[in-house]
PDB file of C-alpha atoms in Angstrom:
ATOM      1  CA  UNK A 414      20.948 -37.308 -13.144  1.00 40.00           C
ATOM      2  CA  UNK A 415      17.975 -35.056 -15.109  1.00 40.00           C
ATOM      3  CA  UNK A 416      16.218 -32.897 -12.811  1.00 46.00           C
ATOM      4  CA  UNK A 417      12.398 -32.864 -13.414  1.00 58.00           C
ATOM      5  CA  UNK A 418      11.405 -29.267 -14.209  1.00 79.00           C
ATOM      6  CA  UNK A 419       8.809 -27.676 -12.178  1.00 83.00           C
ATOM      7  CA  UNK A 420       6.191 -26.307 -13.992  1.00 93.00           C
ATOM      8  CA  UNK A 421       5.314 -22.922 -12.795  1.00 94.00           C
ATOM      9  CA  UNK A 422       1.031 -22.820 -12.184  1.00 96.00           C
ATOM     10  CA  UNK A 423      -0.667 -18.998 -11.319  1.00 97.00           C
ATOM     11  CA  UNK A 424      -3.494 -19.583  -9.423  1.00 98.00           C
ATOM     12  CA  UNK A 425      -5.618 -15.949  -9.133  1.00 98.00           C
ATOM     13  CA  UNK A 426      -8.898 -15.258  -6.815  1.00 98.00           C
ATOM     14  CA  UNK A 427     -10.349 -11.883  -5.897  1.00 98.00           C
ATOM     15  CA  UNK A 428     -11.438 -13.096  -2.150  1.00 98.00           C
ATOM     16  CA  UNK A 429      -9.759 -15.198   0.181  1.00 97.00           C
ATOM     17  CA  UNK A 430     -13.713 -17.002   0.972  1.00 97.00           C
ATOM     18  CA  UNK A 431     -13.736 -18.524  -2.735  1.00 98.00           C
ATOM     19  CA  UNK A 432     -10.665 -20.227  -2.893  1.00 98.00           C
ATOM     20  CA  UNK A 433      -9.843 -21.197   0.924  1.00 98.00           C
ATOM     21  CA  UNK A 434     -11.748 -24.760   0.434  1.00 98.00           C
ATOM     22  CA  UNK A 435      -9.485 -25.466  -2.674  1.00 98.00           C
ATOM     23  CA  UNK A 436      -5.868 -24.217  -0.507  1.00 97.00           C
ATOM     24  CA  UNK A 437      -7.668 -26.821   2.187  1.00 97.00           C
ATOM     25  CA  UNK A 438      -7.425 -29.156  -0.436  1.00 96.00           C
ATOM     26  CA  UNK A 439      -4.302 -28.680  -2.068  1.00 96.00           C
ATOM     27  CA  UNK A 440      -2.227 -28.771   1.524  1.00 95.00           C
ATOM     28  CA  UNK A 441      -3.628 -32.327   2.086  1.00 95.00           C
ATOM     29  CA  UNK A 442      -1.722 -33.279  -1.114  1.00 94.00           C
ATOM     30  CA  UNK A 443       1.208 -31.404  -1.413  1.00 94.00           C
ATOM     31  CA  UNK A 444       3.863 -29.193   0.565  1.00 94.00           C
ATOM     32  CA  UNK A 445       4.945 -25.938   0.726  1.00 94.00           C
ATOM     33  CA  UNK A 446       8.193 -24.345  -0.520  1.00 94.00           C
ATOM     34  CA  UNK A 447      10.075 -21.758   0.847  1.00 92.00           C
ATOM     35  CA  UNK A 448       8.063 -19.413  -1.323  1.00 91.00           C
ATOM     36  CA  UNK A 449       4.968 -20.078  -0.059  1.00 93.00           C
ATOM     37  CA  UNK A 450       4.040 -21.962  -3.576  1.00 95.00           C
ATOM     38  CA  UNK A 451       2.791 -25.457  -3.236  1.00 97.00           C
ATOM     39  CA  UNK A 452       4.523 -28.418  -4.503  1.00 96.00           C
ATOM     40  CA  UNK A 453       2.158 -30.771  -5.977  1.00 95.00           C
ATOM     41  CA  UNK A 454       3.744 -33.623  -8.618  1.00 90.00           C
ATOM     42  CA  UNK A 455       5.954 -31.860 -10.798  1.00 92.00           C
ATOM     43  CA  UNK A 456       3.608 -28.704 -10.524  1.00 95.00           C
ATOM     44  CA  UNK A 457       4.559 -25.672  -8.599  1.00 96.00           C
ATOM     45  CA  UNK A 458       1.233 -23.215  -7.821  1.00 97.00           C
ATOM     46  CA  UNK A 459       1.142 -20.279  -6.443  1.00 96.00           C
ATOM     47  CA  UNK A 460      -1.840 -18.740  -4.982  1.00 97.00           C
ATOM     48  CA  UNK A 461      -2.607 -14.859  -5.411  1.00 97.00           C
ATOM     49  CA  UNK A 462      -5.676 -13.023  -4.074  1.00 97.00           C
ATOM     50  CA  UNK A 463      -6.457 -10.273  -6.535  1.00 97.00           C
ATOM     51  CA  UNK A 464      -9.162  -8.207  -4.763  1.00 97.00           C
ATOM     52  CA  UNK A 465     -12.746  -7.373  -6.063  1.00 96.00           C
ATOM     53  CA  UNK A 466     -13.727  -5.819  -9.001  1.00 96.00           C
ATOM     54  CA  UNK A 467     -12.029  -4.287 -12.067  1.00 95.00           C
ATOM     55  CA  UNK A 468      -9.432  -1.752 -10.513  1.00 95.00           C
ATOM     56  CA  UNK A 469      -7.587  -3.657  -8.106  1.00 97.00           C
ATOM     57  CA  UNK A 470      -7.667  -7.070 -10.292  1.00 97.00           C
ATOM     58  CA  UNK A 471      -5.834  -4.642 -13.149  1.00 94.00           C
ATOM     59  CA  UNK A 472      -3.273  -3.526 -10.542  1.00 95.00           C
ATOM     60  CA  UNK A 473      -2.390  -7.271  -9.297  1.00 95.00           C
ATOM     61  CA  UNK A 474      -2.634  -8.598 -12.604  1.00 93.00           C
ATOM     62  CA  UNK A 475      -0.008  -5.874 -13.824  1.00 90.00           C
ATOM     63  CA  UNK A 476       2.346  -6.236 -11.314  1.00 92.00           C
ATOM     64  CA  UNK A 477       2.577 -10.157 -11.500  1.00 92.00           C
ATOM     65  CA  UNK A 478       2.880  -9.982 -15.349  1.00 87.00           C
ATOM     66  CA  UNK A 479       5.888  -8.169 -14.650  1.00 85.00           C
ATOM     67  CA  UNK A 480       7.622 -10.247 -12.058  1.00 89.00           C
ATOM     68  CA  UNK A 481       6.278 -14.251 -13.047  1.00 84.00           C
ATOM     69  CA  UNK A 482       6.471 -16.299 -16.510  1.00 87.00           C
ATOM     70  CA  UNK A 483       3.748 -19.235 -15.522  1.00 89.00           C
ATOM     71  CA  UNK A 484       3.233 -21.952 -17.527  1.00 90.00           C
ATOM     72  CA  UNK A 485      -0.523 -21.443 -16.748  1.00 95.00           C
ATOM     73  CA  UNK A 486      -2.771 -18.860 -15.418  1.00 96.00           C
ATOM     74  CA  UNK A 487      -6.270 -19.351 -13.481  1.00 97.00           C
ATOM     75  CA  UNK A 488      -8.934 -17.031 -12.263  1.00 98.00           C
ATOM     76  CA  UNK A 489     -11.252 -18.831  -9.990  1.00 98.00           C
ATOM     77  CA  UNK A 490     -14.228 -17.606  -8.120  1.00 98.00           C
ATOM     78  CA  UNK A 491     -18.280 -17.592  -8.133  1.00 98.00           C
ATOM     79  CA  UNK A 492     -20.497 -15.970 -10.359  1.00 98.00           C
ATOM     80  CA  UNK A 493     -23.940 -15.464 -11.019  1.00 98.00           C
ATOM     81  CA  UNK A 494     -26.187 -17.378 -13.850  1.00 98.00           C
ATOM     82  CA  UNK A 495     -28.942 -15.742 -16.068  1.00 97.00           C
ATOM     83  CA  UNK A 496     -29.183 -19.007 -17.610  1.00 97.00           C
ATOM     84  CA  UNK A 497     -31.269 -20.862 -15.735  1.00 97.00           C
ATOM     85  CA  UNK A 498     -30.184 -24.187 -17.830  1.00 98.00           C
ATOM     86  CA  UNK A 499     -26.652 -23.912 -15.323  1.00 98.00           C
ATOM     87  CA  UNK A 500     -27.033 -25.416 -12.170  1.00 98.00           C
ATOM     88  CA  UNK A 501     -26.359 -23.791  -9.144  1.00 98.00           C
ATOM     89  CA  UNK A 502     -22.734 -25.203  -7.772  1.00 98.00           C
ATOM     90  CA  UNK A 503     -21.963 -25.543 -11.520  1.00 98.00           C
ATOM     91  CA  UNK A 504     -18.730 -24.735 -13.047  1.00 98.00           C
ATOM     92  CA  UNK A 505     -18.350 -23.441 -15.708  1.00 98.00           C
ATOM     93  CA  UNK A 506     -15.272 -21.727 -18.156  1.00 98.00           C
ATOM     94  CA  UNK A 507     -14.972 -18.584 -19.864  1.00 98.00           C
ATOM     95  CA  UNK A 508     -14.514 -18.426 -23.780  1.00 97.00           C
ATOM     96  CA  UNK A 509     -14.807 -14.745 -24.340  1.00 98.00           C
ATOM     97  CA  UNK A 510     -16.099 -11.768 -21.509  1.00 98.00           C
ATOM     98  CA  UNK A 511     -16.504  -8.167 -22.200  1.00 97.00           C
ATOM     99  CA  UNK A 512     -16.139  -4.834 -20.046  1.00 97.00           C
ATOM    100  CA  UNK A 513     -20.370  -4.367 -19.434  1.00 95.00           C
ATOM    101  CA  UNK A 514     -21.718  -0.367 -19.422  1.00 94.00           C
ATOM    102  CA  UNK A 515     -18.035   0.844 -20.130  1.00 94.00           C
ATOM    103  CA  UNK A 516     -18.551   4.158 -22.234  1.00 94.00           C
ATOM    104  CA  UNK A 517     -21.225   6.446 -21.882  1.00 95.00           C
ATOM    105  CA  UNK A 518     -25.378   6.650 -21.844  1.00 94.00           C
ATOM    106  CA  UNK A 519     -27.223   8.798 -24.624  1.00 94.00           C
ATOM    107  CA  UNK A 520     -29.709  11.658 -23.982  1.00 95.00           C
ATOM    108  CA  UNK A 521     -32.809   8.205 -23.244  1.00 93.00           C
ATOM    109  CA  UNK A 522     -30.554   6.958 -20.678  1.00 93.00           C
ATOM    110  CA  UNK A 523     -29.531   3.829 -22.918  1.00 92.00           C
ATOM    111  CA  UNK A 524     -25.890   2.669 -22.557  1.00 94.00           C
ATOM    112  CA  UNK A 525     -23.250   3.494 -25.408  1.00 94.00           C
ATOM    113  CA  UNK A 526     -19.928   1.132 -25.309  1.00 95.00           C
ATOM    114  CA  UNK A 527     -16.759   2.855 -26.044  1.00 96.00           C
ATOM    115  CA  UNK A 528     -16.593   0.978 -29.122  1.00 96.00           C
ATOM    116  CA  UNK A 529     -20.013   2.910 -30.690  1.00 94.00           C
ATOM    117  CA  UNK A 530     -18.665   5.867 -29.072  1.00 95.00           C
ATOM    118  CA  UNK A 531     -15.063   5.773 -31.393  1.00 94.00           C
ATOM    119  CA  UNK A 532     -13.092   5.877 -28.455  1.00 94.00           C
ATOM    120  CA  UNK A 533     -11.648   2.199 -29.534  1.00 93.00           C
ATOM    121  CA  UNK A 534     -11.672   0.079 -32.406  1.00 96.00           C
ATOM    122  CA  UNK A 535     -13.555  -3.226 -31.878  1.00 97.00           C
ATOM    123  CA  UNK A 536     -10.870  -5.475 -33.298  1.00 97.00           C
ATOM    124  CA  UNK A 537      -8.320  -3.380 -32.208  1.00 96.00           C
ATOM    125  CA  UNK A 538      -5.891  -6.120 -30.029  1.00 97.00           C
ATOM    126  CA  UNK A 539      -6.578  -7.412 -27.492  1.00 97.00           C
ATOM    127  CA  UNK A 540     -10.436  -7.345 -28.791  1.00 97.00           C
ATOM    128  CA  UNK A 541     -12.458  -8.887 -31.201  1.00 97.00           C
ATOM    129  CA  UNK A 542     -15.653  -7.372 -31.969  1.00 96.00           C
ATOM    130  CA  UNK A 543     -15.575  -5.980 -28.403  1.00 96.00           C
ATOM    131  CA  UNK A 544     -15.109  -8.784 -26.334  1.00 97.00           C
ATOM    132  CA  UNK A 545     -11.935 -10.548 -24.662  1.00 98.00           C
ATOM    133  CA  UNK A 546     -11.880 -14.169 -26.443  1.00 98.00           C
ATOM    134  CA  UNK A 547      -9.151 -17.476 -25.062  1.00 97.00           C
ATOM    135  CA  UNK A 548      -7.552 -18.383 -27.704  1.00 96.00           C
ATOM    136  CA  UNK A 549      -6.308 -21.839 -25.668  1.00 93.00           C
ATOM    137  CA  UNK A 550      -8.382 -24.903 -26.151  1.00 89.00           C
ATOM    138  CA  UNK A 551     -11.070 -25.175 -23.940  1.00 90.00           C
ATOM    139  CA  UNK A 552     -10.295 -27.989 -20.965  1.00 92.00           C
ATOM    140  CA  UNK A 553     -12.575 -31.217 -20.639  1.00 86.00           C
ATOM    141  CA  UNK A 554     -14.537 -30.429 -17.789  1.00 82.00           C
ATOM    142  CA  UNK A 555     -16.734 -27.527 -18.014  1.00 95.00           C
ATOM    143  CA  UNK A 556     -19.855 -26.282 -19.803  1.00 96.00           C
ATOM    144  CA  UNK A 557     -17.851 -23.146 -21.958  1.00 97.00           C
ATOM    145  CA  UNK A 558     -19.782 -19.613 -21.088  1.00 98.00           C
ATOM    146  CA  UNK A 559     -19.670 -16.025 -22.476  1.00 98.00           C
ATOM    147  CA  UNK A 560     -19.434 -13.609 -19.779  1.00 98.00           C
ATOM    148  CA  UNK A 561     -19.589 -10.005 -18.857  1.00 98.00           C
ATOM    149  CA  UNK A 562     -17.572  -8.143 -16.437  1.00 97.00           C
ATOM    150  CA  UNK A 563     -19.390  -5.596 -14.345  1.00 96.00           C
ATOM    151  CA  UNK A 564     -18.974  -2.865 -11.545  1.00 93.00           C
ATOM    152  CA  UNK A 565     -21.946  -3.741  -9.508  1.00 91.00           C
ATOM    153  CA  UNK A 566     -23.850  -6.881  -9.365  1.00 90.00           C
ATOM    154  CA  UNK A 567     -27.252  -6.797 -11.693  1.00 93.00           C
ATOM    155  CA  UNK A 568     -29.953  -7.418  -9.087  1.00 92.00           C
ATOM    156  CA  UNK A 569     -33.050  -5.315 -10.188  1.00 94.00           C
ATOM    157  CA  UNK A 570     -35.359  -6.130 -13.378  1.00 94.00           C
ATOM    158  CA  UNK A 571     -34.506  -3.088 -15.362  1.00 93.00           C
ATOM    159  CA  UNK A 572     -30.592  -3.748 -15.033  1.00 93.00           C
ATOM    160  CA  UNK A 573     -31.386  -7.280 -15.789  1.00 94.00           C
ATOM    161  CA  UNK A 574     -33.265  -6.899 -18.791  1.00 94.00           C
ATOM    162  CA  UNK A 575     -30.681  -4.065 -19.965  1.00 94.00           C
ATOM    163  CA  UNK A 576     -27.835  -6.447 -19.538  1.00 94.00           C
ATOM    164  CA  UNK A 577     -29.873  -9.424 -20.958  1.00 93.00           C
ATOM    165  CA  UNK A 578     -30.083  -6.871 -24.172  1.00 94.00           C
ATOM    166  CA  UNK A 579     -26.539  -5.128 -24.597  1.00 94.00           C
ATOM    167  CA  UNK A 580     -24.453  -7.358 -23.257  1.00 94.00           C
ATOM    168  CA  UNK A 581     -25.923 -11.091 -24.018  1.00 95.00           C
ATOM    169  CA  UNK A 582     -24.088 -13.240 -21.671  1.00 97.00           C
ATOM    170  CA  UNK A 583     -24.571 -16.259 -19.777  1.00 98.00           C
ATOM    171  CA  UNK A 584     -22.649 -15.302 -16.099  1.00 98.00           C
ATOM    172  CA  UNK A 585     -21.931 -12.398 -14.935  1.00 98.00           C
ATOM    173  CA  UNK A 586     -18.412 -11.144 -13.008  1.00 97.00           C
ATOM    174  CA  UNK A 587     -16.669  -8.218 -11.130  1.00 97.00           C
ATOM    175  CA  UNK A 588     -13.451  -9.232 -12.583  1.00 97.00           C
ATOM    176  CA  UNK A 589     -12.850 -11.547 -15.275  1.00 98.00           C
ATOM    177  CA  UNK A 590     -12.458  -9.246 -18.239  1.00 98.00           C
ATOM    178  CA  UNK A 591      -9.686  -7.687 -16.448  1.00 97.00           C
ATOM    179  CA  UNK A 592      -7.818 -10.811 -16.045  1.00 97.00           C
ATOM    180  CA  UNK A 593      -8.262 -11.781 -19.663  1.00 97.00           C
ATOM    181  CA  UNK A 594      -7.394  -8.498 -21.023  1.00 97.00           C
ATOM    182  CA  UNK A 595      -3.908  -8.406 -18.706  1.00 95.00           C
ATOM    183  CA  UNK A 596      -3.524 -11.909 -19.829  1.00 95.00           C
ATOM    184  CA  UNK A 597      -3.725 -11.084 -23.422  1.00 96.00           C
ATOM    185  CA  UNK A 598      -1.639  -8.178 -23.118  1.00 95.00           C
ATOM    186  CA  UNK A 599       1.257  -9.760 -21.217  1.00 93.00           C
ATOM    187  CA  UNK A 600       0.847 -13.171 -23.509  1.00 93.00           C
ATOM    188  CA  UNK A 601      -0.024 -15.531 -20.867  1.00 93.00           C
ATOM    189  CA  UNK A 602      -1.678 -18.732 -21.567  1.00 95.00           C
ATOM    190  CA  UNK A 603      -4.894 -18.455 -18.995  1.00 96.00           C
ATOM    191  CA  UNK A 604      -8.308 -20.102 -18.261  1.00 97.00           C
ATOM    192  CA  UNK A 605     -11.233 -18.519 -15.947  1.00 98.00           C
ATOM    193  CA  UNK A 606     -13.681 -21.199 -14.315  1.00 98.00           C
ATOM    194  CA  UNK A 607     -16.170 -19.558 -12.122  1.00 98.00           C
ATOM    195  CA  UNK A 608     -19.009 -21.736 -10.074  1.00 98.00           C
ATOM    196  CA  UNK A 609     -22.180 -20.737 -10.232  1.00 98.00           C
ATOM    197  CA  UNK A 610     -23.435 -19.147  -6.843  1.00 98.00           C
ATOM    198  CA  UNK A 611     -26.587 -17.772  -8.000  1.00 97.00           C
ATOM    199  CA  UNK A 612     -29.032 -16.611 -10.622  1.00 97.00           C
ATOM    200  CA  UNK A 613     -29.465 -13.479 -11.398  1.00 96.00           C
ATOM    201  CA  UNK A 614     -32.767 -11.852 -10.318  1.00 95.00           C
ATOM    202  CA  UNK A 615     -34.189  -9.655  -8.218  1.00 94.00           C
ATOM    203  CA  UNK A 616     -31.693  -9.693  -5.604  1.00 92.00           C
ATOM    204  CA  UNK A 617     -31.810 -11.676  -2.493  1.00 92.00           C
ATOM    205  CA  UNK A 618     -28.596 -13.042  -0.715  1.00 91.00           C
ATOM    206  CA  UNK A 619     -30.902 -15.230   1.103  1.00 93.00           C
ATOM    207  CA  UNK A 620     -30.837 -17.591  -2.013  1.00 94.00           C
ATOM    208  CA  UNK A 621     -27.430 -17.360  -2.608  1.00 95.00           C
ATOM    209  CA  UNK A 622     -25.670 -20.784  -2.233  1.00 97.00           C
ATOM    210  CA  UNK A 623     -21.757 -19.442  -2.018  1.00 97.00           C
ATOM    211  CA  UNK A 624     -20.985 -22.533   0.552  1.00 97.00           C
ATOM    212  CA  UNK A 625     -21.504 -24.912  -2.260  1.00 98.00           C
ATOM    213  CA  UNK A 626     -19.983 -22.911  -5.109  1.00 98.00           C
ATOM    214  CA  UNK A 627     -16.806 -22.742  -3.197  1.00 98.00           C
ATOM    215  CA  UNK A 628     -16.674 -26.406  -2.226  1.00 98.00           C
ATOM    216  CA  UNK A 629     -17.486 -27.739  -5.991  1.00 98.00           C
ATOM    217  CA  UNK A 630     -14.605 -25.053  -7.141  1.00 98.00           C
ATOM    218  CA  UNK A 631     -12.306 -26.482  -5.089  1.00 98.00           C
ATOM    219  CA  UNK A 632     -13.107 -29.832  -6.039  1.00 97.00           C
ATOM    220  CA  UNK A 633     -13.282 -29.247  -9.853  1.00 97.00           C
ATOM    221  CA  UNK A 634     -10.111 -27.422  -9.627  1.00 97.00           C
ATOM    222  CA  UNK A 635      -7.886 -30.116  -7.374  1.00 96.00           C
ATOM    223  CA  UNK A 636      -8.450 -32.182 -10.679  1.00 95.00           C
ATOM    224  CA  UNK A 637      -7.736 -29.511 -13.714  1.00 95.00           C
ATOM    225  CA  UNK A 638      -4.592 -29.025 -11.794  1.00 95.00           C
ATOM    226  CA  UNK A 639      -3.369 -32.496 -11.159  1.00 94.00           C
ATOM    227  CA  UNK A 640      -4.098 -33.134 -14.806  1.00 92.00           C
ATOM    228  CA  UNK A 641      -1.667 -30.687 -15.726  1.00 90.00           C
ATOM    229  CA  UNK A 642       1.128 -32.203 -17.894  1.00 81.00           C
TER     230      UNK A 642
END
């Protein structure tokens, strides 16, 4: 008798809010092991909250490189829009994300990446001109976005038009560049698919539709992973 191989999945969030709908989902379909992984098909996924932002993603991400060999890594979450041409509730995957206002300002006040600064080499691995690029094909489902990673949300017209002009993006994140640039490091195969929660504008949580983001995540990402082959 040949014993089916499971095939390890990573699942990685920063909050517990944007991917509870999808765990609701995935228990209806599939049991638990005595890892806590869930055992759906011949997948096995395990689910890892990461934390928000840069710093504590880095730490999670660093640790798990050193302790799992997935077949496949995911960060899922929300994420704002400036393009107005994604719907809200979209989803929508990452080809390439950078580290925004990481470097310095000049003597106007304008920002200076650590690239123009010399303090790294734009193509100097796991970059490419700056930015974090997958190298995996791109999967069927999703429009394919650039995005940048920042500290604090851009809510405020001079930070929007700033980011609009140094760091030309469609979403924006807390987190993503620092799950593609451990992923890159450690040489895991990865995708990020974010759902789009809100544009970005002057800010105003009162327009933010997280509810629905979450739900359409969860129910884009029951079908990437059942997919899996």
């Amino acid at each position: 008798i040949v014993q089916s191989i499971m095939k390890e999945i990573l699942i990685t969030c920063p909050t517990e809010l944007e991917i509870k709908p999808f765990i609701e989902r995935l228990n209806a379909v599939s049991s638990l092991d005595n890892n806590g992984c869930y055992l759906f098909g011949e997948k096995r996924v395990e689910i890892q909250i990461t934390g928000l932002g840069n710093t504590a993603t880095a730490f999670h991400l660093g640790r798990l490189i050193s302790l799992r060999s997935p077949l496949l890594c995911f960060q899922v979450g929300i994420a704002g829009s400036f393009d107005r041409n994604i719907n809200i509730g979209e989803l929508v995957q990452l080809k390439s994300d950078s580290f925004g206002y990481w470097g310095a300002r000049d003597k106007n006040d304008l920002p200076l990446s650590v690239f123009e600064i010399g303090l790294f080499d734009e193509n100097e691995f796991p970059f490419s001109e700056g930015k974090l690029i997958n190298p995996a094909a791109a999967l069927d489902h999703f429009r394919i976005v650039n995005a940048v990673t920042v500290n604090e949300a851009t809510g405020s017209e001079r930070t929007i038009q700033e980011t609009i002009q140094y760091h030309p993006a469609e979403i924006e994140t807390m987190e993503s560049a620092s799950f593609m640039y451990a992923c890159l490091m450690g040489n895991w195969p990865f995708h990020c698919i974010r759902s789009i929660s809100n544009y970005i504008e002057l800010r105003d949580r009162s327009k933010w539709e997280i509810d629905k983001a979450v739900e359409n995540l969860a129910d884009g990402l029951i079908e990437v992973i059942a997919e899996i082959s």
